[in-house]
Coordinates of N, CA, C and O in Angstrom, one line a residue:
X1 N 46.2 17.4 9.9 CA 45.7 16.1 9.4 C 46.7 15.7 8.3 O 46.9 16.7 7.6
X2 N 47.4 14.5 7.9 CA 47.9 13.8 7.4 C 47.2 13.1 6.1 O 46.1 12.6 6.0
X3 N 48.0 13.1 5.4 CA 46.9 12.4 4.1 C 47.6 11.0 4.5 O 48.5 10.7 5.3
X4 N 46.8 10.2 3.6 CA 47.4 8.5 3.3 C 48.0 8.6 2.4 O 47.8 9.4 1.5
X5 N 49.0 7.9 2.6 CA 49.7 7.3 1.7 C 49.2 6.6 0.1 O 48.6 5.6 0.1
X6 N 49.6 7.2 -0.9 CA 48.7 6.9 -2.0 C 48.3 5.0 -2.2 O 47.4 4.7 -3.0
X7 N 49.0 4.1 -1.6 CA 49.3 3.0 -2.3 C 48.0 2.0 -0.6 O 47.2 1.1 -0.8
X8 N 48.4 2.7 0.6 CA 47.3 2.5 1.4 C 45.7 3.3 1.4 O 44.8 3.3 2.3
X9 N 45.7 3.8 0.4 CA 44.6 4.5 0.2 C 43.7 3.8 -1.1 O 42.5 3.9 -1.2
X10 N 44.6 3.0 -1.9 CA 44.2 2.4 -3.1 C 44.0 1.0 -2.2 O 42.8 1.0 -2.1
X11 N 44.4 0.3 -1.7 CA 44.0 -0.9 -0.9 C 42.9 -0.9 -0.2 O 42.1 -1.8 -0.4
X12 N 42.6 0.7 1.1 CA 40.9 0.9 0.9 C 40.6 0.8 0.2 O 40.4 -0.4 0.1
X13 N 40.0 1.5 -0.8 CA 38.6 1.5 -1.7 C 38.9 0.0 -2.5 O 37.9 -0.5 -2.9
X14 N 39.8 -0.5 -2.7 CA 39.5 -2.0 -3.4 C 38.9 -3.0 -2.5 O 38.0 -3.7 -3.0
X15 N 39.4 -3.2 -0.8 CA 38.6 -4.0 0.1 C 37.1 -3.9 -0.2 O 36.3 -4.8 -0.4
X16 N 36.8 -1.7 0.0 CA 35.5 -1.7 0.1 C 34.5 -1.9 -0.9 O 33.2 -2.0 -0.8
X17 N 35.2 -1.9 -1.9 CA 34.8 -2.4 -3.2 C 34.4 -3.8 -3.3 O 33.2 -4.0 -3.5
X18 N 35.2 -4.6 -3.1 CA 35.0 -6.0 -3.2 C 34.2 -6.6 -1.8 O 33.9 -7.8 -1.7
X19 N 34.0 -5.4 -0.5 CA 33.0 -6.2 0.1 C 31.4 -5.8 -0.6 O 30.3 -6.4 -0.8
X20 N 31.7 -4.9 -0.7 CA 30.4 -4.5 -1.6 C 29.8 -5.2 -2.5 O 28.6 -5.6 -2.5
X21 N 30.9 -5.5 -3.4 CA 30.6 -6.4 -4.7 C 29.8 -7.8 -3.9 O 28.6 -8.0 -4.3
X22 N 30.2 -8.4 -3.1 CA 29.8 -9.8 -2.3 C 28.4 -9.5 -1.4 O 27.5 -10.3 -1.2
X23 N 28.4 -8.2 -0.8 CA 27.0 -7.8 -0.2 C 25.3 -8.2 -1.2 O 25.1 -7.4 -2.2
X24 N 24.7 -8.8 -1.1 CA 23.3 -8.5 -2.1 C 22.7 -8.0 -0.9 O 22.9 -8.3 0.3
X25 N 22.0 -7.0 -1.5 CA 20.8 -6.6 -0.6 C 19.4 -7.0 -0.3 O 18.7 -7.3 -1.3
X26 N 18.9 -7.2 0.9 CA 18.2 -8.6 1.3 C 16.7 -7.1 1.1 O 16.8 -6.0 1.5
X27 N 15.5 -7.8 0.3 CA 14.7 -7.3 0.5 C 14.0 -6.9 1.1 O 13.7 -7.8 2.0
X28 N 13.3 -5.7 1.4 CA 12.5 -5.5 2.8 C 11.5 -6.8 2.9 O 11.2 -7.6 2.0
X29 N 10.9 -6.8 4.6 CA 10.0 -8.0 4.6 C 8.9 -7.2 4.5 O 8.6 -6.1 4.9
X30 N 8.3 -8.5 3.5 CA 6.7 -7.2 3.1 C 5.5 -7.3 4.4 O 5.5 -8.2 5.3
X31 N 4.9 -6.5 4.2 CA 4.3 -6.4 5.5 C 2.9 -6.5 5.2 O 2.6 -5.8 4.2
X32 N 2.0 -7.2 5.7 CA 0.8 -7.4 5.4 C 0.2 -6.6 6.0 O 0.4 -6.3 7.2
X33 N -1.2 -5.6 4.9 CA -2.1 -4.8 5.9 C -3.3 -6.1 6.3 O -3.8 -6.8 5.5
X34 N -3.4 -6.1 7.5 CA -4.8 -6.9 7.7 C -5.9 -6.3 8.3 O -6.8 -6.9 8.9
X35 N -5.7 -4.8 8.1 CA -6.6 -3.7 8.5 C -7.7 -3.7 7.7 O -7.9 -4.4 6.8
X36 N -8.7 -2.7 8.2 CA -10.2 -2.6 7.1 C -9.4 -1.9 5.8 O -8.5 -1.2 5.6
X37 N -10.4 -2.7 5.0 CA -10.0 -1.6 3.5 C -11.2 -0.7 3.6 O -10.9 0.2 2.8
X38 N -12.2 -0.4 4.1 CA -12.9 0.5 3.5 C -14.1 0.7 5.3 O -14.6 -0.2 6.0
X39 N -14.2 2.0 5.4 CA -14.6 2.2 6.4 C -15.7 3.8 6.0 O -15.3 4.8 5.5
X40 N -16.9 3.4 6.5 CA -18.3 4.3 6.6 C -18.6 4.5 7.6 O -18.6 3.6 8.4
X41 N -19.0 5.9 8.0 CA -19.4 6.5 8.7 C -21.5 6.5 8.9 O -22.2 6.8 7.9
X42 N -22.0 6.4 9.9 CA -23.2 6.7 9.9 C -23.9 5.8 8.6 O -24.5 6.1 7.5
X43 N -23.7 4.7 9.1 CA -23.9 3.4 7.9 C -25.6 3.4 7.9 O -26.0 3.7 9.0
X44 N -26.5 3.0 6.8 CA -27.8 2.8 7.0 C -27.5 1.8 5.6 O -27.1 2.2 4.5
X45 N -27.9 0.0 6.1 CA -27.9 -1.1 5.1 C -29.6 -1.4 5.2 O -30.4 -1.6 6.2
X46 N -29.9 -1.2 4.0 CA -31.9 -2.6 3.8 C -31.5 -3.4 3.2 O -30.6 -3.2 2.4
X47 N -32.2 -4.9 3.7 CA -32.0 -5.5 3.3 C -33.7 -5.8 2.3 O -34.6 -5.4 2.9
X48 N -33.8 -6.2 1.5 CA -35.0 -6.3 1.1 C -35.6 -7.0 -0.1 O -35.1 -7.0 -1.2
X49 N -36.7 -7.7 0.1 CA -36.9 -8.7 -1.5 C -38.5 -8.3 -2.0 O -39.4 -8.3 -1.2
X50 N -38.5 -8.1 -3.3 CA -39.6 -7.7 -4.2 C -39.9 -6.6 -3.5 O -41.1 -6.6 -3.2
X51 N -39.3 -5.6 -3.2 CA -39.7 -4.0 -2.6 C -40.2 -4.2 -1.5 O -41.0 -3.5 -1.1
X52 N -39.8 -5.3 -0.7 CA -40.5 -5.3 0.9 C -39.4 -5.3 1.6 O -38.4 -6.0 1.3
X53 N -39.4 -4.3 2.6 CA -38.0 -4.1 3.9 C -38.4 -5.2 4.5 O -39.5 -5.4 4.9
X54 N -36.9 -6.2 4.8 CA -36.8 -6.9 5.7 C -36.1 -6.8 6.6 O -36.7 -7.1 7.6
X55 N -34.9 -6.4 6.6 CA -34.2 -5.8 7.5 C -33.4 -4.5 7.3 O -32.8 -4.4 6.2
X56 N -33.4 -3.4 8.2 CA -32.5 -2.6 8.1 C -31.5 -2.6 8.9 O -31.8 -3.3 9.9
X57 N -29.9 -2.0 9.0 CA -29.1 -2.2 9.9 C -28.2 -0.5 10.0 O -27.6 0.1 9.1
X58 N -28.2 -0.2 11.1 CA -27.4 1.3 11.0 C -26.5 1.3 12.1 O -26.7 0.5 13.1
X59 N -25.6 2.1 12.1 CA -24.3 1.7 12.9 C -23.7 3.0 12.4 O -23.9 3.4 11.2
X60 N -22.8 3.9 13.6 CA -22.5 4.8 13.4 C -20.6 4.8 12.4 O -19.8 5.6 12.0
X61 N -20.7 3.4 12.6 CA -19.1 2.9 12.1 C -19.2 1.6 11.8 O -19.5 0.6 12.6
X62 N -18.9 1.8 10.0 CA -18.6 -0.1 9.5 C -17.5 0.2 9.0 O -17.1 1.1 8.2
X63 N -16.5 -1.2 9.7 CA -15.4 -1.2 8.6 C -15.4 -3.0 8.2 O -15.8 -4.1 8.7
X64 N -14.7 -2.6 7.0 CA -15.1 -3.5 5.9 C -13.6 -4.2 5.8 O -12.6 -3.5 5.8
X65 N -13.4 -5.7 5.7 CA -12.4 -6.1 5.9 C -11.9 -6.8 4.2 O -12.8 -6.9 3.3
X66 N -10.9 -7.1 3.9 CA -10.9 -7.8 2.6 C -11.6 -9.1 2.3 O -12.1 -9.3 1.2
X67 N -11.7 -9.7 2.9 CA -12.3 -11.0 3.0 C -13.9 -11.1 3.6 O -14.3 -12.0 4.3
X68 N -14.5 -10.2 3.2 CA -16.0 -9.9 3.8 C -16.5 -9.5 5.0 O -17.7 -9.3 5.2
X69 N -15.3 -9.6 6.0 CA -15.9 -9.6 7.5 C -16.2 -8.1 7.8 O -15.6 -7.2 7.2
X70 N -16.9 -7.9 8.7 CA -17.5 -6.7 9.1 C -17.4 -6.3 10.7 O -17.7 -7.1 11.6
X71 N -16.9 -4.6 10.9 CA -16.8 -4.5 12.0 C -17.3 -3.4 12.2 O -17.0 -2.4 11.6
X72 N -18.3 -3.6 13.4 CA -19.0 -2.2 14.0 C -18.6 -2.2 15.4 O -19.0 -2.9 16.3
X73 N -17.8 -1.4 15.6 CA -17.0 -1.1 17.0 C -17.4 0.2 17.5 O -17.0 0.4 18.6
X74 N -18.1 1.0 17.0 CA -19.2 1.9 17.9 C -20.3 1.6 18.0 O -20.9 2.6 18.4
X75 N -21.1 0.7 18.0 CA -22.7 0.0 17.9 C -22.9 -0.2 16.9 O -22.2 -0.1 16.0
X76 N -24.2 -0.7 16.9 CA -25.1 -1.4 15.7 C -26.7 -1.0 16.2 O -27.0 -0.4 17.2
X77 N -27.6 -1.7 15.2 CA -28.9 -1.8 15.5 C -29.3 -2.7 14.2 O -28.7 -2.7 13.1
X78 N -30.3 -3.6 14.7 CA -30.9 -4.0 13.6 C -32.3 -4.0 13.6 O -32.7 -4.3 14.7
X79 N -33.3 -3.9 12.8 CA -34.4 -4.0 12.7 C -34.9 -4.7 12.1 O -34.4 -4.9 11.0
X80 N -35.8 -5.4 12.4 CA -36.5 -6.6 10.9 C -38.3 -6.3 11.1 O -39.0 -6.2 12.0
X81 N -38.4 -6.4 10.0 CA -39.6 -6.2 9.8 C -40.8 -7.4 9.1 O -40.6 -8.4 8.5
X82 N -41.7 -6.9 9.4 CA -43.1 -7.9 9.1 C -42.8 -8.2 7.9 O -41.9 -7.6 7.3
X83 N -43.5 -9.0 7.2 CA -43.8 -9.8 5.5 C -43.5 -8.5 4.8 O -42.4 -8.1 4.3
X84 N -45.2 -7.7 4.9 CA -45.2 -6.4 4.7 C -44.2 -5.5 4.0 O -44.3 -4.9 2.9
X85 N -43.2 -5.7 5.0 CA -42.0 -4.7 5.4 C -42.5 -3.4 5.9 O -41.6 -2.5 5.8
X86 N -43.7 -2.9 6.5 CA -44.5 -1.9 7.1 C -44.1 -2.2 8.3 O -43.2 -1.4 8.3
X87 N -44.1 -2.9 9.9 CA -44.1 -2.9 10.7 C -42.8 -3.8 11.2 O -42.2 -4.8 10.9
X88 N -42.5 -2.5 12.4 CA -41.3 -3.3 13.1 C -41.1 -4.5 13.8 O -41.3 -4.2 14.9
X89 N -40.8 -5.8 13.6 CA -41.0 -7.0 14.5 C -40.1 -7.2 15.4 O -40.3 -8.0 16.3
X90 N -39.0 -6.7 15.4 CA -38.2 -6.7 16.3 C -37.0 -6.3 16.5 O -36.7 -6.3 15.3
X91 N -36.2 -6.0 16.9 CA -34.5 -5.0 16.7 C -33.6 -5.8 17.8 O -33.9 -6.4 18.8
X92 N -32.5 -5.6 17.2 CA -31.2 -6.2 18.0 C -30.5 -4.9 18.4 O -30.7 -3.8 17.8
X93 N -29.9 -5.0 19.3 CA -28.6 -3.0 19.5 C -28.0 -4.1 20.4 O -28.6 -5.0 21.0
X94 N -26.3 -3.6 20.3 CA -25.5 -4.0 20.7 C -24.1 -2.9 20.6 O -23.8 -2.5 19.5
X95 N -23.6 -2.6 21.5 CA -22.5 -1.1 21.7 C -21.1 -1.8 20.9 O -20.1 -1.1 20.8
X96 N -21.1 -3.1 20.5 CA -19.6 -3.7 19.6 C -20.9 -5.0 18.8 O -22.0 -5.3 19.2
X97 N -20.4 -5.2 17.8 CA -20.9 -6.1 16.4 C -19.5 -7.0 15.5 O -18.5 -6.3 15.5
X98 N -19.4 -7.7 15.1 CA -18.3 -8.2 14.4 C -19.4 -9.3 13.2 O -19.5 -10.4 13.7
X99 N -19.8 -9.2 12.2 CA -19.8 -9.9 11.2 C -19.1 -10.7 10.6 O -18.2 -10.2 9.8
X100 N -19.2 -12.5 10.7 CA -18.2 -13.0 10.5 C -19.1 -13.2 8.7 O -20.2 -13.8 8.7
X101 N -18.5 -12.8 7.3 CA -18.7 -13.2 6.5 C -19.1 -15.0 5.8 O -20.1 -15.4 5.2
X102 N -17.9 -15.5 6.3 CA -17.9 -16.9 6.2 C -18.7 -17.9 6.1 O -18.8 -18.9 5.3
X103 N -19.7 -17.4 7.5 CA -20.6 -18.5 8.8 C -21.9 -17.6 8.4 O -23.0 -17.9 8.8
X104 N -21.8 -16.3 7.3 CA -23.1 -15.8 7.7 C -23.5 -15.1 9.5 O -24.7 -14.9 9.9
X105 N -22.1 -14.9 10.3 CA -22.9 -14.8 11.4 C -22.0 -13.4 12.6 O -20.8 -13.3 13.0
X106 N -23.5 -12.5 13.0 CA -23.3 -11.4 13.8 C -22.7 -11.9 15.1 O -23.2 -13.0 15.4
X107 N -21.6 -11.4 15.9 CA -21.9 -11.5 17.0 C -21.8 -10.0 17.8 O -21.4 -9.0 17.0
X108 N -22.0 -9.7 18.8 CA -23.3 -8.8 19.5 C -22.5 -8.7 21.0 O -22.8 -9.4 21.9
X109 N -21.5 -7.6 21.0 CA -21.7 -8.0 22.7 C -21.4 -6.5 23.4 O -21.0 -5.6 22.8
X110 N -21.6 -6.6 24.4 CA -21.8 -4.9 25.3 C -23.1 -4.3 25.7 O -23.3 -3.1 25.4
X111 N -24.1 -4.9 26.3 CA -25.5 -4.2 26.4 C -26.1 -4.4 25.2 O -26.4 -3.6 24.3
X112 N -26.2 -5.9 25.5 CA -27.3 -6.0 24.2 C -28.6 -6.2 24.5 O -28.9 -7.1 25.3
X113 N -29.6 -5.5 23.9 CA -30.9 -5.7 23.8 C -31.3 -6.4 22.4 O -30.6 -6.4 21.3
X114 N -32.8 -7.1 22.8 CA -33.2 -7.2 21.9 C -34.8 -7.0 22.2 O -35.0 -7.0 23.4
X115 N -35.9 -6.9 21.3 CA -37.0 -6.2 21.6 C -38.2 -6.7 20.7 O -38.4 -6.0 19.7
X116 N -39.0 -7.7 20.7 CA -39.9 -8.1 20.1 C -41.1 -6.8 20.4 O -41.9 -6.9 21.4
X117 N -41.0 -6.1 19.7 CA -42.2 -5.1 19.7 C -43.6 -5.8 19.9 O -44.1 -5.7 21.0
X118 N -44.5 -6.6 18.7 CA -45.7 -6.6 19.2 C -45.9 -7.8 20.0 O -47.1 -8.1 19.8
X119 N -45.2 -8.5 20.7 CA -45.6 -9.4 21.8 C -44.8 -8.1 23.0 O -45.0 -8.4 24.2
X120 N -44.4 -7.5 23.0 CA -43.6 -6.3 24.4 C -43.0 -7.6 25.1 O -43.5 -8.2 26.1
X121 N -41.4 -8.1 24.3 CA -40.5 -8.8 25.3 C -39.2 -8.2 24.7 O -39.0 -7.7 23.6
X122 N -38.4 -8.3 25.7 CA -37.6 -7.7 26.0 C -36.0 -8.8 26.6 O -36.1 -9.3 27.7
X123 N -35.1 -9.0 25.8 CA -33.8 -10.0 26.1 C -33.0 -8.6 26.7 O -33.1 -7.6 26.1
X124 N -31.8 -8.6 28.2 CA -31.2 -8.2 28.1 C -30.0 -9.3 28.2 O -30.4 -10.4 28.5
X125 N -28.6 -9.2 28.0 CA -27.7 -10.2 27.7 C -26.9 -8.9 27.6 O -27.1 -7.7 27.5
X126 N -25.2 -10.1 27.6 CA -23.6 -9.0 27.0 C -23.3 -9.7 26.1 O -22.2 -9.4 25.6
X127 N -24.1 -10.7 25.5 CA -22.9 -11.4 24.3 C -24.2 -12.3 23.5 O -24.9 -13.2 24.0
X128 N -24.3 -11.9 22.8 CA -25.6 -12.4 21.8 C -25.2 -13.0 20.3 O -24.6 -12.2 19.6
X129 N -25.5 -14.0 19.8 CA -25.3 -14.0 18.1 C -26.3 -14.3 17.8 O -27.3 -14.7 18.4
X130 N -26.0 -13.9 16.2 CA -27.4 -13.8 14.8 C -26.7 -14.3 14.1 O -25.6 -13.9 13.8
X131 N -27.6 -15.8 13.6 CA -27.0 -16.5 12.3 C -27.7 -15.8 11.1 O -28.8 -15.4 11.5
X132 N -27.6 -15.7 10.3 CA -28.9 -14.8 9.2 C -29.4 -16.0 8.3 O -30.4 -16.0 7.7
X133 N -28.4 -17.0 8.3 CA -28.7 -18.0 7.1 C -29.4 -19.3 8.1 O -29.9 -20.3 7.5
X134 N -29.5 -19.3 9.6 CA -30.7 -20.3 10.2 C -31.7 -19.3 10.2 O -32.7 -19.7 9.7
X135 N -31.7 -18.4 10.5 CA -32.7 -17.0 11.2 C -32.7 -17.3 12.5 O -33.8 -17.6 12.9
X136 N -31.6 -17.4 13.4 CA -31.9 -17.9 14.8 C -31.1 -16.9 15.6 O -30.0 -16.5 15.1
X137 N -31.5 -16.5 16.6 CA -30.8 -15.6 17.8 C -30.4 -16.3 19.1 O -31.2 -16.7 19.9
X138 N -28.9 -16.5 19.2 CA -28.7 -17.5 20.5 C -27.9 -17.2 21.3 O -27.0 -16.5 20.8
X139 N -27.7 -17.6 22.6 CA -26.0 -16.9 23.6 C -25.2 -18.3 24.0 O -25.8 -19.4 24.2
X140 N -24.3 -18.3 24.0 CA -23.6 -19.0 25.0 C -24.4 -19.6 26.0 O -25.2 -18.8 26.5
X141 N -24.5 -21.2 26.8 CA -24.6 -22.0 27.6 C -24.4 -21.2 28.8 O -25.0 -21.5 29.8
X142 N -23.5 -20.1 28.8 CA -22.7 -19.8 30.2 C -23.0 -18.4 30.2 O -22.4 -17.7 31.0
X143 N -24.0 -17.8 29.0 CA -24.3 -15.9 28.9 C -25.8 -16.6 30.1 O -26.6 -17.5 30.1
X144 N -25.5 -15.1 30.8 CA -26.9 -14.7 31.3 C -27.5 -14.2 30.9 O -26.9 -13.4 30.1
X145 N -29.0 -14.0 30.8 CA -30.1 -14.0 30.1 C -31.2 -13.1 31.1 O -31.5 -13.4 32.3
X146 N -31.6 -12.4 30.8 CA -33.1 -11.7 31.6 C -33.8 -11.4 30.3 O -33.4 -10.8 29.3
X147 N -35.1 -12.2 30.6 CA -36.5 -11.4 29.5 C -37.3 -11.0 30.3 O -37.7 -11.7 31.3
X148 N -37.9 -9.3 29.7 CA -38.7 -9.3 30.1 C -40.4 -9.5 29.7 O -40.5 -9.4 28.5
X149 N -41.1 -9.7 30.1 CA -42.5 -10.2 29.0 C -43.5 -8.7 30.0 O -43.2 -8.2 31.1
X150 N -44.6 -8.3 29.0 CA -45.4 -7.5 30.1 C -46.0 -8.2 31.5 O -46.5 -7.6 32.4
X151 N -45.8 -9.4 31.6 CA -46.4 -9.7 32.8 C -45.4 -10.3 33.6 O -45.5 -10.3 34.8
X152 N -44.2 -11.0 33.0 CA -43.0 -11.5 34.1 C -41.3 -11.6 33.4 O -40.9 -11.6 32.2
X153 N -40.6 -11.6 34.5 CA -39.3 -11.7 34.5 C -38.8 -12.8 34.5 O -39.3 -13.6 35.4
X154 N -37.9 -13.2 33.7 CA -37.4 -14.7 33.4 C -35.9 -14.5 33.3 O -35.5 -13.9 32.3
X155 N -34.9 -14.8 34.1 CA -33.5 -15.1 33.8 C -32.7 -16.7 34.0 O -33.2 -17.8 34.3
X156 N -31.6 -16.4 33.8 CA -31.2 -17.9 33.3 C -30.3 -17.9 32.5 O -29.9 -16.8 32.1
X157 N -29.7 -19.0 32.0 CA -27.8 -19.0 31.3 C -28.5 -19.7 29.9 O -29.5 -20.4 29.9
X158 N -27.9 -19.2 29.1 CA -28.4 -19.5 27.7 C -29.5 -19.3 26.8 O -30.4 -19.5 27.6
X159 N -29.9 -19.2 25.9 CA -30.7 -18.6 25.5 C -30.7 -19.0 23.7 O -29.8 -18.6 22.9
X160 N -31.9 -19.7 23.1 CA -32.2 -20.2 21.5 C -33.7 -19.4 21.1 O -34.8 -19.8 21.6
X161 N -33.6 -18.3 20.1 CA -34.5 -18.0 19.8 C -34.7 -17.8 18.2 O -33.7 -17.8 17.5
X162 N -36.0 -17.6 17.8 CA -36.0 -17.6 16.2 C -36.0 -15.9 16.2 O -36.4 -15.1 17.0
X163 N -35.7 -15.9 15.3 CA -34.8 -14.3 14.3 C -36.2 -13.3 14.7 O -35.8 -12.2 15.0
X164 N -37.5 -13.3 14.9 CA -38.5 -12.1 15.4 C -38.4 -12.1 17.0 O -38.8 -11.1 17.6
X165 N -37.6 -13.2 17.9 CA -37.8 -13.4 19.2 C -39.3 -13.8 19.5 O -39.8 -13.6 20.6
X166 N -40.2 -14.3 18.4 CA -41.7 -14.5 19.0 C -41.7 -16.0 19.8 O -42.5 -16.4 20.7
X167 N -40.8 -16.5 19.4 CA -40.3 -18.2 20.4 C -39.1 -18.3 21.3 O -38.1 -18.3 20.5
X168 N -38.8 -18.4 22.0 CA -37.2 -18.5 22.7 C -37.7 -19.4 23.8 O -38.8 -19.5 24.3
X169 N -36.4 -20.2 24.0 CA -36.3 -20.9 25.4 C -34.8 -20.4 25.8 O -33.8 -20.1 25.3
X170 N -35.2 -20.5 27.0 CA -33.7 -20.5 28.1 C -33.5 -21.5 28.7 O -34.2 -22.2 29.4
X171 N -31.8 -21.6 28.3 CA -31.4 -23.1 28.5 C -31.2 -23.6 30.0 O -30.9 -24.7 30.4
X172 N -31.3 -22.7 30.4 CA -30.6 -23.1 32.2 C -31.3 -22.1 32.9 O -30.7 -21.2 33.3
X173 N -33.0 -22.4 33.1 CA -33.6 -21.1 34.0 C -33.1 -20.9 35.2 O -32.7 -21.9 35.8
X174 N -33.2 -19.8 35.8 CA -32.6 -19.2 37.2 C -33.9 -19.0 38.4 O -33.9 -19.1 39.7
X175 N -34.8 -18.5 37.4 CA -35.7 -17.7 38.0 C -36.8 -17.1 37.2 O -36.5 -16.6 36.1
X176 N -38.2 -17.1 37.6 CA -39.1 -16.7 37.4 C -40.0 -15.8 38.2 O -40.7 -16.2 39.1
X177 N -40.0 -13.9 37.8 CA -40.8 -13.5 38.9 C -42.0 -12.9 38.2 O -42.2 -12.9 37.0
X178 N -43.1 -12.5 39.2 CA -44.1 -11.4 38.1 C -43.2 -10.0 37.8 O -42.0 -9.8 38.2
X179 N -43.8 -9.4 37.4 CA -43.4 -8.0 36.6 C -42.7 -7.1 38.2 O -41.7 -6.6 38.6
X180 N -44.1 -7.2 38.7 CA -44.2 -6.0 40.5 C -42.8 -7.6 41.3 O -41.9 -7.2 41.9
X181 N -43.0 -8.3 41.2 CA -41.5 -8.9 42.2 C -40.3 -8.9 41.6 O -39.3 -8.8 42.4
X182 N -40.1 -9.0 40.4 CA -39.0 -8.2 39.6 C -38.2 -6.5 40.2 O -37.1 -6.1 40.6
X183 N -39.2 -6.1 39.9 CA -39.0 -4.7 40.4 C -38.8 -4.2 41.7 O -38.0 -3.3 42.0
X184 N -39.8 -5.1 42.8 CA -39.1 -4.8 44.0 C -37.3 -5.4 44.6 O -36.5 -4.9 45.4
X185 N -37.4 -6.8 43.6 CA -35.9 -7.2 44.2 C -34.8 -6.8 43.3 O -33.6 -7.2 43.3
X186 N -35.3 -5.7 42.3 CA -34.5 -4.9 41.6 C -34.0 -5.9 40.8 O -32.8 -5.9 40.7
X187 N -34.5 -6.7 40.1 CA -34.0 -7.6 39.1 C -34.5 -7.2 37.5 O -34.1 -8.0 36.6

């Protein structure tokens, strides 16, 4: 190997010098996290006023977003309860949940039930919302809808009910059977 020549070797390092000098270095681009900041396992929330349970909510995974929003992507459940706070009036479960902070409002979808205990009715649906700030439970114009009541089967597209499910209408009925013709046409 050959050395350089001293006088072409001084002309390198001055080019590389002086491209250097002219180089600024451009900052990394910053990268936004828009992930959860804060994530619980085997969550149990009450909600409750003057020591009476109004609602409880448990979920085997909440993650918590910066801006309030809430995400339960292994299930949910919610329960609400009588005046009291002694008796169960009714539960929501749904296998995905998304809390939109903003609107005040749940949405519900994957096998969702809902379950008015002391009237025994029964909503099945895939895509359900809970406003908390109307107290109302409602689906989409275009979600299918089956309730069941102890004496008959009701399906149909859409679905407005108040937050216990002791009132609901369905907005576009399909069908109306008793309990025993339900069951035989496997509905």
């Amino acid at each position: 190997m050959r050395a350089l020549p001293p006088l072409l070797l001084t002309g390198l390092l001055a080019t590389s010098m002086l491209a250097s000098c002219g180089k600024k270095d451009a900052a990394p681009a910053q990268v936004i996290y828009k992930g959860p900041f804060l994530e619980s396992e085997n969550v149990v929330e009450l909600l409750s006023d003057s020591a009476r349970l109004h609602i409880r909510l448990t979920a085997p995974l909440e993650q918590i977003f910066e801006n309030g929003d809430k995400l339960y992507s292994k299930g949910v459940a919610v329960t609400f309860y009588d005046k009291p706070g002694k008796l169960i009036v009714n539960t929501l479960v749904g296998k995905w949940c998304r809390y939109d902070n903003a609107t005040k409002l749940y949405t519900m979808r994957g096998a969702v039930n809902v379950a008015n205990v002391p009237e025994q009715q029964h909503l099945n649906t895939e895509e359900l919302f809970y406003n908390q700030v109307q107290q109302k439970i409602y689906t989409k114009d275009s979600t299918f809808v089956r309730v069941q009541t102890p004496t008959e089967v009701l399906t149909g597209y859409g679905l407005t009910a108040n937050q216990d499910f002791s009132r609901y209408g369905i907005h576009k009925p399909t069908g109306t059977f008793t309990l025993a013709e339900a069951k035989s046409q496997g509905k």
